[in-house]
Short mmCIF file of C-alpha atoms in Angstrom, two decimals:
data_model
loop_
_atom_site.label_atom_id
_atom_site.label_comp_id
_atom_site.label_asym_id
_atom_site.label_seq_id
_atom_site.Cartn_x
_atom_site.Cartn_y
_atom_site.Cartn_z
CA MET F 1 24.36 -20.52 47.58
CA LEU F 2 24.98 -24.04 48.84
CA VAL F 3 28.65 -24.79 48.32
CA GLY F 4 30.26 -28.21 48.85
CA LEU F 5 26.91 -29.79 49.61
CA ASP F 6 27.30 -33.23 51.25
CA LEU F 7 24.16 -35.32 50.77
CA GLU F 8 25.72 -38.68 51.56
CA ASN F 9 24.33 -38.96 55.08
CA ILE F 10 20.95 -37.33 54.45
CA ASP F 11 18.19 -39.88 53.90
CA ASP F 12 15.19 -38.05 55.36
CA ILE F 13 12.95 -37.34 52.37
CA ASP F 14 11.16 -34.48 54.16
CA VAL F 15 14.48 -32.78 54.88
CA LEU F 16 15.49 -33.20 51.24
CA THR F 17 12.16 -31.76 50.11
CA LYS F 18 12.66 -28.69 52.30
CA MET F 19 16.20 -28.31 50.94
CA LEU F 20 14.82 -28.33 47.40
CA LYS F 21 12.34 -25.59 48.26
CA LEU F 22 15.11 -23.54 49.87
CA THR F 23 17.39 -23.83 46.83
CA TYR F 24 14.50 -22.79 44.63
CA SER F 25 13.86 -19.72 46.78
CA ASN F 26 17.55 -18.79 46.51
CA GLU F 27 17.72 -19.65 42.78
CA ASP F 28 20.51 -22.16 43.41
CA TRP F 29 19.78 -24.15 40.27
CA LEU F 30 22.81 -26.43 40.25
CA PRO F 31 22.43 -27.86 43.79
CA MET F 32 18.77 -28.53 43.03
CA ILE F 33 19.73 -31.32 40.63
CA ASP F 34 21.82 -33.20 43.19
CA ILE F 35 19.19 -32.79 45.90
CA ALA F 36 16.39 -33.89 43.54
CA ASP F 37 18.36 -36.98 42.51
CA LYS F 38 19.00 -37.81 46.16
CA LEU F 39 15.31 -37.37 47.01
CA TYR F 40 14.32 -39.67 44.13
CA LYS F 41 16.87 -42.29 45.23
CA GLU F 42 15.79 -42.29 48.87
CA THR F 43 12.12 -42.43 47.87
CA CYS F 44 12.88 -45.46 45.70
CA VAL F 45 14.64 -47.17 48.63
CA ILE F 46 11.58 -46.77 50.86
CA TYR F 47 9.09 -47.65 48.12
CA PHE F 48 10.74 -50.87 46.97
CA TYR F 49 11.45 -51.95 50.55
CA GLN F 50 7.76 -51.56 51.31
CA ARG F 51 6.83 -53.58 48.22
CA GLU F 52 9.24 -56.32 49.22
CA GLN F 53 7.70 -56.48 52.68
CA ALA F 54 4.20 -56.67 51.22
CA GLU F 55 5.14 -59.41 48.75
CA GLU F 56 6.68 -61.46 51.56
CA GLY F 57 3.58 -61.08 53.70
CA ARG F 58 5.39 -59.10 56.35
CA ARG F 59 4.09 -55.99 58.11
CA VAL F 60 4.81 -53.03 55.85
CA TYR F 61 6.99 -50.30 57.31
CA LYS F 62 5.15 -47.04 56.61
CA GLY F 63 7.89 -44.66 57.65
CA VAL F 64 7.47 -41.25 59.27
CA HIS F 65 7.44 -39.04 56.17
CA GLU F 66 4.81 -36.31 56.00
CA ARG F 67 3.30 -37.16 52.60
CA SER F 68 2.51 -40.05 50.29
CA LEU F 69 5.54 -41.51 48.51
CA LEU F 70 3.88 -40.58 45.20
CA TYR F 71 4.38 -36.93 46.10
CA TYR F 72 8.12 -37.35 46.64
CA PHE F 73 8.51 -39.24 43.36
CA GLY F 74 6.72 -36.47 41.50
CA PHE F 75 8.23 -33.54 43.34
CA SER F 76 11.81 -34.75 42.88
CA GLN F 77 11.38 -34.83 39.11
CA LEU F 78 9.36 -31.61 39.03
CA ALA F 79 12.10 -29.75 40.92
CA LYS F 80 14.86 -31.23 38.79
CA GLY F 81 12.97 -30.28 35.64
CA ILE F 82 12.61 -26.69 36.82
CA SER F 83 16.33 -26.49 37.57
CA LEU F 84 17.20 -27.81 34.10
CA GLN F 85 14.71 -25.44 32.52
CA LYS F 86 16.25 -22.45 34.30
CA GLN F 87 19.64 -23.50 32.93
CA GLY F 88 18.27 -23.69 29.38
CA ARG F 89 18.60 -27.49 29.26
CA TYR F 90 15.19 -28.00 27.73
CA PRO F 91 15.45 -31.57 26.35
CA GLU F 92 16.60 -32.83 29.77
CA SER F 93 13.78 -30.92 31.41
CA ARG F 94 11.30 -32.67 29.10
CA ASP F 95 12.73 -36.01 30.23
CA CYS F 96 11.87 -35.09 33.81
CA ILE F 97 8.31 -34.19 32.80
CA SER F 98 7.89 -37.65 31.28
CA LYS F 99 8.68 -39.14 34.70
CA TYR F 100 5.92 -37.38 36.60
CA GLN F 101 3.22 -36.90 33.99
CA ASP F 102 1.79 -40.34 34.83
CA LEU F 103 2.48 -41.72 38.31
CA SER F 104 -0.37 -44.24 38.16
CA TRP F 105 2.12 -47.13 37.87
CA LEU F 106 3.03 -46.63 41.53
CA ASP F 107 1.16 -48.43 44.30
CA LYS F 108 -1.52 -46.28 45.91
CA THR F 109 -1.58 -46.41 49.68
CA SER F 110 -3.87 -43.52 50.64
CA VAL F 111 -7.10 -41.91 49.48
CA LEU F 112 -5.15 -38.82 48.44
CA ASP F 113 -2.92 -40.65 45.98
CA ASN F 114 -5.29 -40.25 43.04
CA LYS F 115 -5.36 -36.49 43.61
CA ILE F 116 -1.55 -36.40 43.74
CA ILE F 117 -1.39 -38.29 40.45
CA GLU F 118 -3.85 -35.85 38.87
CA ASP F 119 -2.00 -32.80 40.23
CA PHE F 120 1.30 -33.91 38.70
CA ARG F 121 -0.45 -34.75 35.41
CA VAL F 122 -1.70 -31.14 35.27
CA TYR F 123 1.76 -29.81 36.22
CA ALA F 124 3.24 -31.84 33.37
CA ILE F 125 0.85 -30.29 30.84
CA GLY F 126 1.63 -26.78 32.07
CA ASN F 127 5.38 -27.34 32.13
CA THR F 128 5.32 -28.80 28.62
CA TYR F 129 3.70 -25.57 27.45
CA THR F 130 6.38 -23.71 29.40
CA LEU F 131 9.17 -25.39 27.45
CA ASP F 132 7.33 -24.85 24.15
CA LEU F 133 7.07 -21.12 24.84
CA LEU F 134 10.67 -20.78 26.01
CA GLU F 135 11.74 -22.50 22.79
CA GLY F 136 9.94 -19.77 20.85
CA LYS F 137 6.70 -21.57 19.93
CA GLU F 138 4.40 -18.56 20.29
CA GLU F 139 1.53 -20.51 18.74
CA SER F 140 1.31 -22.44 22.03
CA LEU F 141 0.42 -19.29 23.99
CA PRO F 142 -3.40 -19.32 23.47
CA ASP F 143 -3.54 -23.00 24.46
CA TYR F 144 -1.47 -22.28 27.55
CA ILE F 145 -3.81 -19.45 28.53
CA GLU F 146 -6.77 -21.80 28.21
CA HIS F 147 -4.91 -24.39 30.30
CA ILE F 148 -4.36 -21.84 33.07
CA LYS F 149 -8.05 -20.91 33.04
CA SER F 150 -9.34 -24.47 32.87
CA THR F 151 -7.31 -25.71 35.83
CA LYS F 152 -8.85 -23.10 38.18
CA THR F 153 -5.38 -22.22 39.39
CA ASP F 154 -4.67 -20.82 42.83
CA ALA F 155 -2.45 -17.77 43.39
CA LEU F 156 0.78 -19.76 43.25
CA GLU F 157 -0.07 -21.55 40.01
CA LEU F 158 -1.31 -18.35 38.37
CA LEU F 159 1.97 -16.62 39.24
CA ALA F 160 3.94 -19.58 37.88
CA GLY F 161 2.03 -19.34 34.60
CA ILE F 162 2.49 -15.58 34.24
CA ILE F 163 6.20 -15.89 35.09
CA THR F 164 6.55 -18.46 32.31
CA ILE F 165 4.82 -16.17 29.82
CA LEU F 166 6.94 -13.18 30.83
CA GLU F 167 10.17 -15.22 30.57
CA ALA F 168 9.18 -16.44 27.12
CA ALA F 169 8.24 -12.92 26.03
CA LEU F 170 11.57 -11.50 27.17
CA LYS F 171 13.55 -14.34 25.61
CA ASN F 172 11.72 -14.47 22.28
CA ASN F 173 10.41 -10.90 21.88
CA PHE F 174 6.74 -11.83 22.22
CA VAL F 175 4.26 -9.01 22.79
CA ILE F 176 1.98 -10.21 25.58
CA ASP F 177 0.05 -7.07 26.52
CA TRP F 178 -3.22 -8.87 25.75
CA VAL F 179 -2.31 -11.66 28.17
CA LEU F 180 -1.47 -9.25 30.99
CA GLU F 181 -4.72 -7.40 30.33
CA GLU F 182 -6.69 -10.64 30.45
CA PHE F 183 -5.29 -11.49 33.88
CA SER F 184 -5.03 -7.91 35.14
CA TYR F 185 -7.79 -8.23 37.74
CA SER F 186 -6.37 -11.41 39.25
CA LEU F 187 -2.83 -10.01 39.24
CA ASN F 188 -3.93 -6.80 40.94
CA GLU F 189 -5.79 -8.82 43.58
CA LEU F 190 -2.55 -10.69 44.32
CA LYS F 191 -0.98 -7.44 45.46
CA LYS F 192 -3.44 -7.48 48.37
CA ALA F 193 -2.76 -11.11 49.23
CA TYR F 194 -0.83 -12.38 52.23
CA PHE F 195 2.13 -14.55 51.26
CA ASP F 196 3.08 -16.85 54.10
CA ASN F 197 5.91 -19.03 52.80
CA PRO F 198 9.20 -18.57 50.89
CA ILE F 199 7.97 -20.25 47.70
CA LYS F 200 4.94 -17.97 47.36
CA ILE F 201 7.06 -14.93 48.17
CA ARG F 202 9.65 -15.95 45.58
CA TYR F 203 6.98 -16.41 42.90
CA PHE F 204 5.35 -13.07 43.67
CA THR F 205 8.53 -10.99 43.70
CA GLU F 206 9.82 -12.77 40.56
CA TYR F 207 6.59 -11.83 38.79
CA LEU F 208 7.04 -8.19 39.82
CA TYR F 209 10.65 -8.23 38.62
CA LEU F 210 9.85 -9.76 35.23
CA PHE F 211 6.84 -7.50 34.76
CA SER F 212 9.09 -4.45 35.28
CA LEU F 213 11.68 -5.91 32.91
CA TYR F 214 9.00 -6.49 30.26
CA ASN F 215 7.86 -2.86 30.55
CA PHE F 216 11.45 -1.68 30.17
CA LYS F 217 11.81 -3.80 27.04
CA GLN F 218 8.63 -2.20 25.66
CA LYS F 219 10.25 1.17 26.42
CA ASP F 220 7.45 2.10 28.80
CA TYR F 221 10.01 3.57 31.16
CA SER F 222 7.82 5.54 33.53
CA VAL F 223 5.55 2.57 34.29
CA ALA F 224 8.52 0.19 34.47
CA ILE F 225 10.38 2.32 37.00
CA GLN F 226 7.26 2.80 39.10
CA ASN F 227 6.71 -0.97 39.11
CA THR F 228 10.36 -1.48 40.09
CA LEU F 229 10.00 0.88 43.05
CA GLU F 230 6.83 -0.89 44.18
CA ALA F 231 8.56 -4.25 43.80
CA LEU F 232 11.56 -2.99 45.78
CA ALA F 233 9.26 -2.06 48.65
CA VAL F 234 7.53 -5.45 48.48
CA SER F 235 10.85 -7.32 48.50
CA VAL F 236 11.81 -5.53 51.72
CA THR F 237 8.43 -6.15 53.35
CA LEU F 238 8.54 -9.85 52.43
CA LYS F 239 12.25 -10.11 53.32
CA ASP F 240 13.19 -11.50 49.91
CA ASN F 241 16.87 -10.61 49.60
CA THR F 242 17.20 -12.19 46.17
CA ALA F 243 14.42 -9.99 44.81
CA PHE F 244 15.77 -6.90 46.58
CA LYS F 245 19.14 -7.23 44.84
CA LYS F 246 17.44 -7.68 41.46
CA MET F 247 15.25 -4.60 41.91
CA VAL F 248 18.19 -2.40 42.91
CA VAL F 249 20.20 -3.57 39.89
CA LEU F 250 17.18 -3.02 37.62
CA PHE F 251 16.61 0.52 38.88
CA GLU F 252 20.29 1.41 38.55
CA ALA F 253 20.40 0.02 34.99
CA PHE F 254 17.57 2.33 33.89
CA ARG F 255 18.13 5.17 36.33
CA GLU F 256 18.58 7.73 33.55
CA HIS F 257 14.89 7.33 32.69
CA ALA F 258 13.65 8.02 36.23
CA THR F 259 11.84 11.24 37.04
CA GLN F 260 13.04 13.44 39.89
CA GLU F 261 10.16 12.18 42.02
CA GLN F 262 11.07 8.55 41.31
CA GLU F 263 14.72 9.24 42.16
CA GLN F 264 13.64 10.75 45.45
CA SER F 265 11.41 7.77 46.22
CA TYR F 266 14.29 5.37 45.48
CA ARG F 267 16.73 7.23 47.74
CA LEU F 268 14.15 7.38 50.51
CA GLN F 269 13.57 3.63 50.31
CA LEU F 270 17.28 2.87 50.50
CA LYS F 271 17.72 5.29 53.39
CA THR F 272 14.86 3.66 55.30
CA ILE F 273 16.34 0.21 54.70
CA LEU F 274 19.79 1.28 55.84
CA GLU F 275 18.35 2.91 58.94
CA GLY F 276 16.64 -0.37 59.80
CA VAL F 277 19.79 -2.41 59.25
CA LEU F 278 21.96 -0.12 61.36
CA THR F 279 19.40 0.17 64.14
CA ASP F 280 18.62 -3.55 64.31
CA GLU F 281 22.12 -4.92 63.95
CA LYS F 282 24.50 -2.28 65.26
CA ASN F 283 22.34 0.19 67.17
CA ILE F 284 23.96 2.91 65.06
CA SER F 285 22.06 5.94 63.89
CA PHE F 286 21.93 6.63 60.16
CA ILE F 287 21.83 10.32 61.00
CA ASP F 288 25.27 10.05 62.64
CA PHE F 289 26.69 8.57 59.43
CA HIS F 290 25.04 11.24 57.32
CA SER F 291 26.31 14.05 59.55
CA ASN F 292 29.89 12.79 59.58
CA SER F 293 30.01 12.66 55.80
CA ASN F 294 29.91 16.47 55.52
#
């Protein structure tokens, strides 16, 4: 968690964007708001300075940022909206959506700007459905499913959609077996995918966690525990410490429902992890610890 964050002297919008992605990966929802506000402010400074230069007929300073300014405007509000949503502050999250659902009022300076505008318009539709579902409006679910299908989502967007549906189901007691069945092929294919950045990893492991939690809530204990064990292994492979902690807590909470074989698998996983930690960091053998405990 980012404690005592000082943003005063940070004006690099790419650095702020990376900080937002990091806080999302670590589920640091509160710092996300401050960073998002700072990103929006610094983007405004650059944007209006460029407009002033253009209006005065001077050479426009383009800056050294990696993306179009439209992206930073949209992403700052998207990230802030997600943070507010995760905190249950739904009306404020809707306000953020209203700020990126139509970015066409901004000056376009590259051929990619129209695509950026369209991407954020689609995100706004999806995130509006997200808030509807989290507020208990189950009647929005079929429309949301159609939205996911119609946008030809990639792996990341599909995971975001399924996470939303699982969160809404857990919060409002929806039964979504038909949804999971409808996307079962795509979700199973994701287990074979290679996730190469923290955001994708975070989405994937969060899906596995919520899927296990949903199965527990449906009292399908055997499947839920098996999914938890698989997710625990994935969290270690992908080095997602946040997910690892969640999976351990989840298994311990429902440990009484585990079979002897599942218990053994869990202990073996933890032993393997501890061996790795001790070998890599301290060059200490786990066997020595185990022997000395008798």
